[in-house]
PDB file of C-alpha atoms in Angstrom:
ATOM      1  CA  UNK A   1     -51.433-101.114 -73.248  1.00 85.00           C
ATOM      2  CA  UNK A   2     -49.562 -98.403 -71.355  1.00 90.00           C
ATOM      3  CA  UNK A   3     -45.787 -99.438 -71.349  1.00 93.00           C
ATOM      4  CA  UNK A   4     -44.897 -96.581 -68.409  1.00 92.00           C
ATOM      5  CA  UNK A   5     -44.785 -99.508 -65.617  1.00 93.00           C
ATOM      6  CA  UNK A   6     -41.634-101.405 -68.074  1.00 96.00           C
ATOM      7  CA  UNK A   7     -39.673 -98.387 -69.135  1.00 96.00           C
ATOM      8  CA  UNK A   8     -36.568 -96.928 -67.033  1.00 97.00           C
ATOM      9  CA  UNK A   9     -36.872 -93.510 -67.672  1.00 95.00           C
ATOM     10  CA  UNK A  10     -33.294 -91.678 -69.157  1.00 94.00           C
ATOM     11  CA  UNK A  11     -31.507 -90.776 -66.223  1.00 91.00           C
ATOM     12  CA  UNK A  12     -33.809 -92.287 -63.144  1.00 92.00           C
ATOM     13  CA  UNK A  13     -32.026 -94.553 -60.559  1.00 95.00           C
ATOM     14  CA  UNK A  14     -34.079 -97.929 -60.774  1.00 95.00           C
ATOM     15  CA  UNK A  15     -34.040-100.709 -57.737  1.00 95.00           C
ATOM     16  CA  UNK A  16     -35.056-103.786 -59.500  1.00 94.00           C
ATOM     17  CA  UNK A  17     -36.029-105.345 -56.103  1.00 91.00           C
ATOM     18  CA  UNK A  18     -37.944-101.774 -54.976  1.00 93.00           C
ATOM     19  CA  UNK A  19     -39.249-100.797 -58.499  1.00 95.00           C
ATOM     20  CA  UNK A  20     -39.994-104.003 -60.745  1.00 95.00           C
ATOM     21  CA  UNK A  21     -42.842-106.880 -59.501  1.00 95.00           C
ATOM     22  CA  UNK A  22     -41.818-109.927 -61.673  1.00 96.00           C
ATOM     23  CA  UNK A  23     -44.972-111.409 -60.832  1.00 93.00           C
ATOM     24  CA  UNK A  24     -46.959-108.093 -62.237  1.00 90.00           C
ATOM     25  CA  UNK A  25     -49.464-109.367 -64.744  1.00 87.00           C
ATOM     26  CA  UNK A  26     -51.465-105.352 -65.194  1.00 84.00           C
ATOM     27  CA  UNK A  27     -55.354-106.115 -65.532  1.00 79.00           C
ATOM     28  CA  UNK A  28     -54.962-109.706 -67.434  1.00 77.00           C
ATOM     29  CA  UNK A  29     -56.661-111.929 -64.213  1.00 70.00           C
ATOM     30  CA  UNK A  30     -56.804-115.016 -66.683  1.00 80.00           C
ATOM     31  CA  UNK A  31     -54.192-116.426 -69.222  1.00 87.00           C
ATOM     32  CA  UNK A  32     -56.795-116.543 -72.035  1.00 89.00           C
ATOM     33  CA  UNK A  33     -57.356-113.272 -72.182  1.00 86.00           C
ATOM     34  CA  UNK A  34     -53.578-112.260 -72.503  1.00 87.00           C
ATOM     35  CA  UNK A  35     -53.245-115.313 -74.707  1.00 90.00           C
ATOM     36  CA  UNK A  36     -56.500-113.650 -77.071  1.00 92.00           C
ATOM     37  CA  UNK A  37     -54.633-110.269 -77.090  1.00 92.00           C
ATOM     38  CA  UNK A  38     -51.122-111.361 -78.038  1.00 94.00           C
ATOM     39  CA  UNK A  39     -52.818-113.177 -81.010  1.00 95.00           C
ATOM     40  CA  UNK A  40     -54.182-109.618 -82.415  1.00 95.00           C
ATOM     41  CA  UNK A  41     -50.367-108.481 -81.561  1.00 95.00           C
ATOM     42  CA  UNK A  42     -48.602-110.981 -84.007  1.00 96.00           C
ATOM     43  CA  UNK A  43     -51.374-110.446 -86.595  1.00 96.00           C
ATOM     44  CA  UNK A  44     -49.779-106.890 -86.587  1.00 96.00           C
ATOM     45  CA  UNK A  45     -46.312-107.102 -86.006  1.00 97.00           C
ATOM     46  CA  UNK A  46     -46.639-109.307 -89.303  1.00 96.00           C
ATOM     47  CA  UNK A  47     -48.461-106.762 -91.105  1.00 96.00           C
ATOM     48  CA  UNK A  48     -45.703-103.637 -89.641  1.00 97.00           C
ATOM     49  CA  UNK A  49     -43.077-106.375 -90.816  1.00 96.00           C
ATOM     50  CA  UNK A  50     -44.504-106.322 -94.507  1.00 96.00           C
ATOM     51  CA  UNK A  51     -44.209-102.944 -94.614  1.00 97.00           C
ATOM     52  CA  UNK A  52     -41.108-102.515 -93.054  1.00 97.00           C
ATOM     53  CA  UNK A  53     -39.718-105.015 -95.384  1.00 96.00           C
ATOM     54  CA  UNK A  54     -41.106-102.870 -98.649  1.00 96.00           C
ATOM     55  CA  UNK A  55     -40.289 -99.745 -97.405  1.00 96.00           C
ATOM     56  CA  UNK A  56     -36.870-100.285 -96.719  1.00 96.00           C
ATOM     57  CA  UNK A  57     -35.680 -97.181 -95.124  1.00 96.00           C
ATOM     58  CA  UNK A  58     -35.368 -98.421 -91.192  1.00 97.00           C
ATOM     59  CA  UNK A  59     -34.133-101.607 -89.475  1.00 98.00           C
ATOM     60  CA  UNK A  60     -35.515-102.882 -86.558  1.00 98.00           C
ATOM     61  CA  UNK A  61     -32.702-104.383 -83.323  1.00 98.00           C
ATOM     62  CA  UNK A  62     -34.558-106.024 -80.707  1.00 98.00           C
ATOM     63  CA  UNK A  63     -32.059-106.905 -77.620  1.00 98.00           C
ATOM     64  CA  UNK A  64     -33.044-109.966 -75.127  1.00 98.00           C
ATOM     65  CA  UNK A  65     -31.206-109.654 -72.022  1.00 98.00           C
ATOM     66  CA  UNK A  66     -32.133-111.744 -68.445  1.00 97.00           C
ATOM     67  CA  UNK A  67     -31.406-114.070 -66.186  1.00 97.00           C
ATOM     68  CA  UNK A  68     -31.475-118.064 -67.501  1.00 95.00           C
ATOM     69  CA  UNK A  69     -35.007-119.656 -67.532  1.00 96.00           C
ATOM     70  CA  UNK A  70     -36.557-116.013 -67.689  1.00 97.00           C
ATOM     71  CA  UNK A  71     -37.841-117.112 -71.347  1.00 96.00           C
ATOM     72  CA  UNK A  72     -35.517-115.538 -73.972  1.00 97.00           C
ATOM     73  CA  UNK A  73     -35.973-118.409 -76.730  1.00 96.00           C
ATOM     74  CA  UNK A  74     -39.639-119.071 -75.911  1.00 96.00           C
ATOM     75  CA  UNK A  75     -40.410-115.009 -76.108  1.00 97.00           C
ATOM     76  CA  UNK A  76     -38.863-115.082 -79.537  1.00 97.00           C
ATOM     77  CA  UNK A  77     -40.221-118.218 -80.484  1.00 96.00           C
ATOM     78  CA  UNK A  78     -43.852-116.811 -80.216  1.00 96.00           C
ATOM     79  CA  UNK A  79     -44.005-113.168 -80.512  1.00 96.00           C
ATOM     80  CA  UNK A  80     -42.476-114.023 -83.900  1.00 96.00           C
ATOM     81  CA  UNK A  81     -44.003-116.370 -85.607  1.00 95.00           C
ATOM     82  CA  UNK A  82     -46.358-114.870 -87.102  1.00 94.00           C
ATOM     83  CA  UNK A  83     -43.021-112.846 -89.136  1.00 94.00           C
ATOM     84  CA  UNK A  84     -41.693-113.311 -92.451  1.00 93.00           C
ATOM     85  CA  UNK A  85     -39.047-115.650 -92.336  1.00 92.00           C
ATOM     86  CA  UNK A  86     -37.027-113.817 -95.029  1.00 91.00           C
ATOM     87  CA  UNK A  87     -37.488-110.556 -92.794  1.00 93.00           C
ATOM     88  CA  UNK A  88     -36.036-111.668 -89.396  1.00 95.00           C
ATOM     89  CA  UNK A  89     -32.419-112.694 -88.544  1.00 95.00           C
ATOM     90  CA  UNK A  90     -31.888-114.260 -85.010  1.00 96.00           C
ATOM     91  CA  UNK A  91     -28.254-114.610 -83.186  1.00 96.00           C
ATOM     92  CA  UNK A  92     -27.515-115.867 -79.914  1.00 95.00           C
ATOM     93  CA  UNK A  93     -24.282-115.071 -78.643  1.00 93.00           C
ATOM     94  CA  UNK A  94     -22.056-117.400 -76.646  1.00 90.00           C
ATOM     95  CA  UNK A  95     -18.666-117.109 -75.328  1.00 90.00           C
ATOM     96  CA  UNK A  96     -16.412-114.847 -77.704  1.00 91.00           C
ATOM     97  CA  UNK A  97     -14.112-117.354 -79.899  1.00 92.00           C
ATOM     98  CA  UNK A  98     -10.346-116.455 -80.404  1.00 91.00           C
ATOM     99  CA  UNK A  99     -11.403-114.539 -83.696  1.00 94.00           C
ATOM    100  CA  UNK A 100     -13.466-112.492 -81.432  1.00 93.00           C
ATOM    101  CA  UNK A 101     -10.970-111.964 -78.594  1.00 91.00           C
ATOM    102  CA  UNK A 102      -8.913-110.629 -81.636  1.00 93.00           C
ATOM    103  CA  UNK A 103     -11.550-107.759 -82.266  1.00 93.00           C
ATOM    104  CA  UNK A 104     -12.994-105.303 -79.892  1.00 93.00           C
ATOM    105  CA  UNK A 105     -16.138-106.191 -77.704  1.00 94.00           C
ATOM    106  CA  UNK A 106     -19.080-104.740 -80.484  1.00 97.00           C
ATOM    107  CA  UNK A 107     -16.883-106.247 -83.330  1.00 96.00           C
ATOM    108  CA  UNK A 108     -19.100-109.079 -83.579  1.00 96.00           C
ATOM    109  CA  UNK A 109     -22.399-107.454 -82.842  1.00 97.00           C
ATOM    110  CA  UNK A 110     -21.708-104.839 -85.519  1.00 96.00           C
ATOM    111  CA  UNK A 111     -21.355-107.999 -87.954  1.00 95.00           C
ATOM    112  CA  UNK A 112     -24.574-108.849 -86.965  1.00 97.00           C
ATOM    113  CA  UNK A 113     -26.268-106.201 -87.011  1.00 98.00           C
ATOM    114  CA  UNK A 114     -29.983-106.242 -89.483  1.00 97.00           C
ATOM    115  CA  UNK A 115     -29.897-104.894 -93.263  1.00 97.00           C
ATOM    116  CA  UNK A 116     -32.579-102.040 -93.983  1.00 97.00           C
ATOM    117  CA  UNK A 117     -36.366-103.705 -93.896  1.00 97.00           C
ATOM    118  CA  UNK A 118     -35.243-106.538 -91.420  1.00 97.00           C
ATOM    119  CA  UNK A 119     -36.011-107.058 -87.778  1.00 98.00           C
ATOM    120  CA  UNK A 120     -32.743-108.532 -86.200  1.00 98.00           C
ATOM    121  CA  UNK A 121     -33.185-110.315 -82.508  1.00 98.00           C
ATOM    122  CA  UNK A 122     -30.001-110.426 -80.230  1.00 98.00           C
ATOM    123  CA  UNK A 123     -30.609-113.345 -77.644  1.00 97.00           C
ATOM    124  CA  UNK A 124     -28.061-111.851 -75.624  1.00 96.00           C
ATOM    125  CA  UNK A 125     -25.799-109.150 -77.127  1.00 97.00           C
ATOM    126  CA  UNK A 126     -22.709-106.813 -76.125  1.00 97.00           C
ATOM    127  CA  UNK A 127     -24.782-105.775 -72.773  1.00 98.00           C
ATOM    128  CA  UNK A 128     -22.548-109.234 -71.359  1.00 97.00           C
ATOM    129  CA  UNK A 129     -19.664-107.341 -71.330  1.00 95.00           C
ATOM    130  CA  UNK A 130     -21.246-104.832 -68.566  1.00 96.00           C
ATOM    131  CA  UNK A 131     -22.383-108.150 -66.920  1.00 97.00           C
ATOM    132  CA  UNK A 132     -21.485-111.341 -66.424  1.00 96.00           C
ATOM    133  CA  UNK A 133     -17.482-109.713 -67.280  1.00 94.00           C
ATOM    134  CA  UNK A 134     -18.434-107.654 -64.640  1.00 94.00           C
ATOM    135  CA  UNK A 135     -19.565-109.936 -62.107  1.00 96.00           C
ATOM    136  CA  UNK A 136     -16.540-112.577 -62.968  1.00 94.00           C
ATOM    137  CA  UNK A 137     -13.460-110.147 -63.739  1.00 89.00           C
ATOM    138  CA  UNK A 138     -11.333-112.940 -64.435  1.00 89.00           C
ATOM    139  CA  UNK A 139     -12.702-112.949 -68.220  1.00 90.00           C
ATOM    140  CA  UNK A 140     -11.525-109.003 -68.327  1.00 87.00           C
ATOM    141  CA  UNK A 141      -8.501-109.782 -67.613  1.00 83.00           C
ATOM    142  CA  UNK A 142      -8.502-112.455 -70.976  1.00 83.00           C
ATOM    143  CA  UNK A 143      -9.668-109.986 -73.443  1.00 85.00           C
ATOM    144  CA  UNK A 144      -6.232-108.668 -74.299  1.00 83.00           C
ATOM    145  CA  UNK A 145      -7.019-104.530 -73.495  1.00 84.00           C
ATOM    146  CA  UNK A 146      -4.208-102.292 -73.644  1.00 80.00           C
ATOM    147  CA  UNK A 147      -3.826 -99.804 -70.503  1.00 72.00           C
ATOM    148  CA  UNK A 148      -5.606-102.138 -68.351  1.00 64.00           C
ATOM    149  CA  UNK A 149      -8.240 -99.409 -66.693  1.00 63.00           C
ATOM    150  CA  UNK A 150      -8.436 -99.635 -63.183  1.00 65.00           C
ATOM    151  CA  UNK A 151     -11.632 -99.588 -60.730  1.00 70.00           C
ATOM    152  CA  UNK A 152     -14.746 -98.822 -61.956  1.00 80.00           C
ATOM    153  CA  UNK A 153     -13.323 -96.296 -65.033  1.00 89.00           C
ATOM    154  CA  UNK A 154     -13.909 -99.151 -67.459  1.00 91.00           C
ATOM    155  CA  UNK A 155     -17.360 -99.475 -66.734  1.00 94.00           C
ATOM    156  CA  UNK A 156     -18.078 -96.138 -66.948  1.00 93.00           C
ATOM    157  CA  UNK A 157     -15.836 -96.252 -70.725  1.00 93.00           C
ATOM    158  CA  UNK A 158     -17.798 -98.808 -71.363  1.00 95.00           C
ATOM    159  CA  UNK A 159     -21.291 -97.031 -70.348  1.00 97.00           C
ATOM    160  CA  UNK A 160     -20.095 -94.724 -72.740  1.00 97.00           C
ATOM    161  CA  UNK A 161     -19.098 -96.488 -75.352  1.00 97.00           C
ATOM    162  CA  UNK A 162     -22.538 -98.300 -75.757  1.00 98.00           C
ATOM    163  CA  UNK A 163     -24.821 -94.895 -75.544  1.00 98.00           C
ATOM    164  CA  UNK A 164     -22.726 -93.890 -78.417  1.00 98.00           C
ATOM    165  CA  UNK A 165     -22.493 -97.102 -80.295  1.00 98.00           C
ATOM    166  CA  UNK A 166     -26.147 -96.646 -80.001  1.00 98.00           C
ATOM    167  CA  UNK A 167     -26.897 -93.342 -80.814  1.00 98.00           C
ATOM    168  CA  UNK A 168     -24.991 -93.681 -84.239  1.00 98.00           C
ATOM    169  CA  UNK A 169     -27.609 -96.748 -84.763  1.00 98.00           C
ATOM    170  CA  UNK A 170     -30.580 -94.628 -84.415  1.00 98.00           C
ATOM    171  CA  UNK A 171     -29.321 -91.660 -86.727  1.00 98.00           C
ATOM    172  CA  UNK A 172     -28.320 -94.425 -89.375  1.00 98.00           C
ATOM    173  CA  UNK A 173     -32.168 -95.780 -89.190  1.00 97.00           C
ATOM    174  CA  UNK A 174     -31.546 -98.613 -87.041  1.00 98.00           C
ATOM    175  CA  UNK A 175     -34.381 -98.738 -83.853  1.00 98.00           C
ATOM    176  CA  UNK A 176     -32.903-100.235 -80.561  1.00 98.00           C
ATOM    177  CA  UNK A 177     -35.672-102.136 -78.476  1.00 98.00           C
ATOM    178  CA  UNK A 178     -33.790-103.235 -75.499  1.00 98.00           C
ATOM    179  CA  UNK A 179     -36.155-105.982 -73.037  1.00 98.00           C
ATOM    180  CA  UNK A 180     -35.117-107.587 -69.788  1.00 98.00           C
ATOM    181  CA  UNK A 181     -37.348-110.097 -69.048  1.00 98.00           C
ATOM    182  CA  UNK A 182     -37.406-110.132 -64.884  1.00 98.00           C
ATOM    183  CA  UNK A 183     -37.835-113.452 -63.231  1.00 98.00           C
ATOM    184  CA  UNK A 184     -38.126-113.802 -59.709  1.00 97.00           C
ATOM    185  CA  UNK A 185     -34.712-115.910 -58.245  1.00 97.00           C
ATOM    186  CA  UNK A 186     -38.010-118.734 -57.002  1.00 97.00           C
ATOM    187  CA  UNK A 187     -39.112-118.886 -60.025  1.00 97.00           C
ATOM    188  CA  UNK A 188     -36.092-119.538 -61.757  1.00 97.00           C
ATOM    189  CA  UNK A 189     -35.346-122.264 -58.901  1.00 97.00           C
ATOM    190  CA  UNK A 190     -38.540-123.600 -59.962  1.00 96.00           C
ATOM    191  CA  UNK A 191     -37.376-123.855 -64.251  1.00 95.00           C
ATOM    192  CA  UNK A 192     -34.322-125.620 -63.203  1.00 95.00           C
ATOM    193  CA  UNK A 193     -36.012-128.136 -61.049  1.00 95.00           C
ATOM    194  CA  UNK A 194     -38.907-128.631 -64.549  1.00 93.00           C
ATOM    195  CA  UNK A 195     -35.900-129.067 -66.782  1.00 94.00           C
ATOM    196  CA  UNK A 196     -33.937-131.334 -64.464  1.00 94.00           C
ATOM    197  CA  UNK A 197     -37.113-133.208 -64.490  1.00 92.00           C
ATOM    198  CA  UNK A 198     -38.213-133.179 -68.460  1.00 91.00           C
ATOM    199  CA  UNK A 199     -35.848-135.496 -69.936  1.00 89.00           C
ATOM    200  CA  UNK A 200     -36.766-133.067 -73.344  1.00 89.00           C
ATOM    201  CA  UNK A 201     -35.602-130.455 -71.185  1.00 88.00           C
ATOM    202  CA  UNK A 202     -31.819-131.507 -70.083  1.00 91.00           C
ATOM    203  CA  UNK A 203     -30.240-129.924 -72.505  1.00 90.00           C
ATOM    204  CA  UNK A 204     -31.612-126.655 -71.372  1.00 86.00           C
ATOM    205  CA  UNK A 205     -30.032-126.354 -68.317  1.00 88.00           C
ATOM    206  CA  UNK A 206     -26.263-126.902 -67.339  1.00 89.00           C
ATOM    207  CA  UNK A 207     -24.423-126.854 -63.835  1.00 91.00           C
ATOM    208  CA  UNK A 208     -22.954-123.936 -64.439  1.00 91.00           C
ATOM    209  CA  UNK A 209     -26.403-122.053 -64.717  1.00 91.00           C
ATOM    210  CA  UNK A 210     -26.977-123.293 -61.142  1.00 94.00           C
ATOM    211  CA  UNK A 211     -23.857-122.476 -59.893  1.00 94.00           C
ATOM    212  CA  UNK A 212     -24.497-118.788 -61.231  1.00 95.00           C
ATOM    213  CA  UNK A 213     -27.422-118.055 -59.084  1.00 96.00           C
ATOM    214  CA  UNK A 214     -24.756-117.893 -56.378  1.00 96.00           C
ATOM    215  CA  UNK A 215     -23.817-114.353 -57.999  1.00 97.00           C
ATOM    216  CA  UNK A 216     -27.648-113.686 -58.133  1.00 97.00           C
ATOM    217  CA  UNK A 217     -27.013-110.128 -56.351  1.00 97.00           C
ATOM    218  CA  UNK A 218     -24.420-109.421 -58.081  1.00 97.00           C
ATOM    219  CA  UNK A 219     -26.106-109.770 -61.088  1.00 98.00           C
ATOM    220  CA  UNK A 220     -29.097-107.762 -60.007  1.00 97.00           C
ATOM    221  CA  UNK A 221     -26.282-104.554 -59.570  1.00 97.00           C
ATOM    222  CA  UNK A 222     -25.001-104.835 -62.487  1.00 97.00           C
ATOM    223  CA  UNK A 223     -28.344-104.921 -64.370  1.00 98.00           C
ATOM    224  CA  UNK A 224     -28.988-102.307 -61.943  1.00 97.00           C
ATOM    225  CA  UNK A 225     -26.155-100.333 -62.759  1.00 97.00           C
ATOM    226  CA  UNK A 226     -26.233-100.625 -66.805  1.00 98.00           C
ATOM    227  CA  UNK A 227     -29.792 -99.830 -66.944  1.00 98.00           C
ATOM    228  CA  UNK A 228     -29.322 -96.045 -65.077  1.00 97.00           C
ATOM    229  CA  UNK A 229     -26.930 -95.665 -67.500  1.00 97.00           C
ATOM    230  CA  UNK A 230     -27.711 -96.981 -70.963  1.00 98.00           C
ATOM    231  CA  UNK A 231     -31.723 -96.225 -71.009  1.00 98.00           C
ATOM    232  CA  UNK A 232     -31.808 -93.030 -73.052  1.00 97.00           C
ATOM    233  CA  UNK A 233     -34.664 -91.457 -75.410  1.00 96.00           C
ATOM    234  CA  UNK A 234     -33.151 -93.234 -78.834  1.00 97.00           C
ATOM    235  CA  UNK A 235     -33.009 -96.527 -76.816  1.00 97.00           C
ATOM    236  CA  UNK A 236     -34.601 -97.313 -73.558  1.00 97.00           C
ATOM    237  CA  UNK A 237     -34.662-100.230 -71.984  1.00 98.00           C
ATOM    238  CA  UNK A 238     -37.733-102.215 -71.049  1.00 98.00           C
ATOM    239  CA  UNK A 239     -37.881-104.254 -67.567  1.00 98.00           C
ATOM    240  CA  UNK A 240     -40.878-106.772 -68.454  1.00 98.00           C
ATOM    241  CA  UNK A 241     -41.729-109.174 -65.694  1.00 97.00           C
ATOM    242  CA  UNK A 242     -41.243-112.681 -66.624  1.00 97.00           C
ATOM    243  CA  UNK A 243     -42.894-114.578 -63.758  1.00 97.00           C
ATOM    244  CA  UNK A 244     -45.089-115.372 -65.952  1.00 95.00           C
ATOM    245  CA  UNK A 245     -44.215-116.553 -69.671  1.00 95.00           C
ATOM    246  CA  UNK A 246     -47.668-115.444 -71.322  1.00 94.00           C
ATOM    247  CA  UNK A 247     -47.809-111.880 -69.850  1.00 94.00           C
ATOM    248  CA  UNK A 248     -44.215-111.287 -70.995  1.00 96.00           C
ATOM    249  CA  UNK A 249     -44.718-112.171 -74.185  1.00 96.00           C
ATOM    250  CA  UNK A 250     -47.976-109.773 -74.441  1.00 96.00           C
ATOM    251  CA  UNK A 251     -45.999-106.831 -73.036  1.00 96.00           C
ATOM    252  CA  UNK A 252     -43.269-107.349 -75.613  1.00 97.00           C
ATOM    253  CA  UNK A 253     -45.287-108.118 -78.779  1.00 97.00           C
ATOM    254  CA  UNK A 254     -47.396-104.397 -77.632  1.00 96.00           C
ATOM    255  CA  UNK A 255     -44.147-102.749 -77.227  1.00 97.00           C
ATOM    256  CA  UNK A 256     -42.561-103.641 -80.343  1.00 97.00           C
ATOM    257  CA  UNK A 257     -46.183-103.268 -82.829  1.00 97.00           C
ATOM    258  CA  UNK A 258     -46.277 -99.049 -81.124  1.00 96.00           C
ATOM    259  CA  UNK A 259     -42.582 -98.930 -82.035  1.00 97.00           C
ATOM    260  CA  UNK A 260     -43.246 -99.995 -85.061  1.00 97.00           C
ATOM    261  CA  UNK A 261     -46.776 -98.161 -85.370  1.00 96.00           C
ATOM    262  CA  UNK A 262     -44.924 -95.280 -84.158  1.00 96.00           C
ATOM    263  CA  UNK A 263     -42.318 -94.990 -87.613  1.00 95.00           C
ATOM    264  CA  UNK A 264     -45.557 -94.616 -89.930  1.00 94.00           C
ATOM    265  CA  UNK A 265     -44.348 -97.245 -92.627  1.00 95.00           C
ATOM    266  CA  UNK A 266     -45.606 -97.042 -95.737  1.00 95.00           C
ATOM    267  CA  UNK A 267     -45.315 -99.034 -98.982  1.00 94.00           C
ATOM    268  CA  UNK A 268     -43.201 -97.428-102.281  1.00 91.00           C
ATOM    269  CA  UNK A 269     -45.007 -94.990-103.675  1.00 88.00           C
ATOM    270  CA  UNK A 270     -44.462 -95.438-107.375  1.00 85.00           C
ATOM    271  CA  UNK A 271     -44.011 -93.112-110.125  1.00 88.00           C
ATOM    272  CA  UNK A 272     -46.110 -92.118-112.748  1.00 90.00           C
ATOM    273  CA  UNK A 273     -43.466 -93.865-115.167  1.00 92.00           C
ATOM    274  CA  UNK A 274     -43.455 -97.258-113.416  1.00 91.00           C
ATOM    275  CA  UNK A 275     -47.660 -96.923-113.094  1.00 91.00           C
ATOM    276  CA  UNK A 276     -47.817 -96.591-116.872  1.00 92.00           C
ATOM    277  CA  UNK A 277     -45.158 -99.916-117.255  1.00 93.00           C
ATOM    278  CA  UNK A 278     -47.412-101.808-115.110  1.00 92.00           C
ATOM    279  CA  UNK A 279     -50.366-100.894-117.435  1.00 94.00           C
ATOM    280  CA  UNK A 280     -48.644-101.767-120.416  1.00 94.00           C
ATOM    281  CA  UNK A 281     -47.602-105.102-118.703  1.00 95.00           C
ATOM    282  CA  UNK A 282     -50.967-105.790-117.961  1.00 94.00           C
ATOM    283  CA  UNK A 283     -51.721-105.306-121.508  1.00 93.00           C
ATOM    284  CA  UNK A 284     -49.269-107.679-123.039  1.00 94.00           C
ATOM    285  CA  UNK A 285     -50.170-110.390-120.230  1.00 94.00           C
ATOM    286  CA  UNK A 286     -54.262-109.998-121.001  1.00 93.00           C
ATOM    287  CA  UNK A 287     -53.167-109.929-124.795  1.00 94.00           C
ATOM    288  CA  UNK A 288     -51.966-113.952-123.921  1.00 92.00           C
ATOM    289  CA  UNK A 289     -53.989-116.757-125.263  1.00 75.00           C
TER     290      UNK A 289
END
């Protein structure tokens, strides 16, 4: 699958509106097919897992941001689970607790962050605090920050902050897959209205997600805004459109198997020494009655 139509290239000046079709679905006319494909996908990313696991030398981070109802939990849910439990660490962060108002704003992602071999998943991650503190200033202003910066200046800090936070990541082994899942603002209307409606479904949705799609453009600059500058070679981000659940998951299970193609894992090679151990074990166990 070519993955040039998702990626904001380092430096380019997106318009999610302009640019990005959340409704895009590339040459997959019927579900099945997409459905047939992404089954081959988690087939591999299981077998890249395996490997990645043995090898032990890189970490994968794979960062969910979006909207609500764009399909965070149910992307994750199926792209991996075809993965090794053992080998996969999910967290979903909330609201910062009062420990974590104590720290600085990557203090708890850094705690989180996955042990060589391991994929780690942020369902959210430290991209809210170019966001939603963004759009609502008034939880800024809580965070306790000496030298309060004024204007824009601590966005831009900020901006800065992350690219480096990031960088330091990828020289230390750790690849940064960064996806926004894109869903339409009438499509998201129409998730709220299926989860109002599926009593399984309630406790899905609060009224303060609907109340947020009043600051729907002013969500769409700041995604706008931290995407032209935090999408760099060691971590780009991917805009996926999310319109349409099975498509997104296709486009993200592709991306992450070539990222993962793209490291050529390998098992341990072992040493003569350890060969000639594992003969003589073989010995003693065939020498059993």
């Amino acid at each position: 699958m070519n993955h040039d139509p998702y990626i904001v290239k380092p430096g380019d000046q997106i318009s999610l509106i302009k640019d990005y079709n959340p409704g895009y679905k590339c040459e997959f006319h019927q579900k099945g097919d997409a459905v047939k494909k992404l089954k081959v996908g988690i087939l591999q990313l299981a077998k890249y897992q395996d490997i990645l696991y043995a090898q032990n030398t890189y970490s994968l981070l794979i960062i969910f941001q979006a909207m609500d109802a764009a399909g965070k939990d149910s992307t994750i849910k199926h792209v991996m689970s075809g993965v090794n439990p053992q080998g996969c660490q999910v967290f979903s962060f909330k609201s910062p607790s009062e420990e974590e108002l104590d720290h600085d704003y990557l203090w708890r992602s850094m705690k989180s962050l996955p042990e060589r071999g391991r994929i780690g998943i942020f369902n959210r991650s430290y991209y809210e605090e170019l966001l939603i503190v963004r759009v609502h200033p008034e939880i800024l202003k809580k965070q306790q920050l000496p030298n309060f910066p004024q204007d824009n200046h601590i966005w831009k800090q900020r901006f800065e902050e992350i690219n480096n936070f990031e960088k330091y990541l990828f020289n230390n082994g750790v690849i940064v897959l960064k996806f926004f899942l894109n869903v339409s603002k009438s499509m998201q209307k129409r998730r709220f209205l299926e989860r109002i409606e599926s009593p399984e479904k309630n406790w899905k949705l609060s009224v303060s997600d609907v109340r947020e799609r009043a600051f729907w453009d002013d969500y769409m600059d700041a995604y706008e805004q931290v995407f032209n500058h935090t999408s760099t070679e060691f971590a780009p981000w991917y805009i996926v459109p999310a319109d349409r659940k099975w498509f997104t998951r296709l486009v993200v299970a592709d991306i992450i198997c070539q990222k993962l193609q793209e490291l050529n894992l390998q098992y341990p090679q072992m040493s003569e020494e350890h060969k000639q151990q594992l003969l003589a074990a073989k010995k003693t166990l065939e020498a059993e009655n």
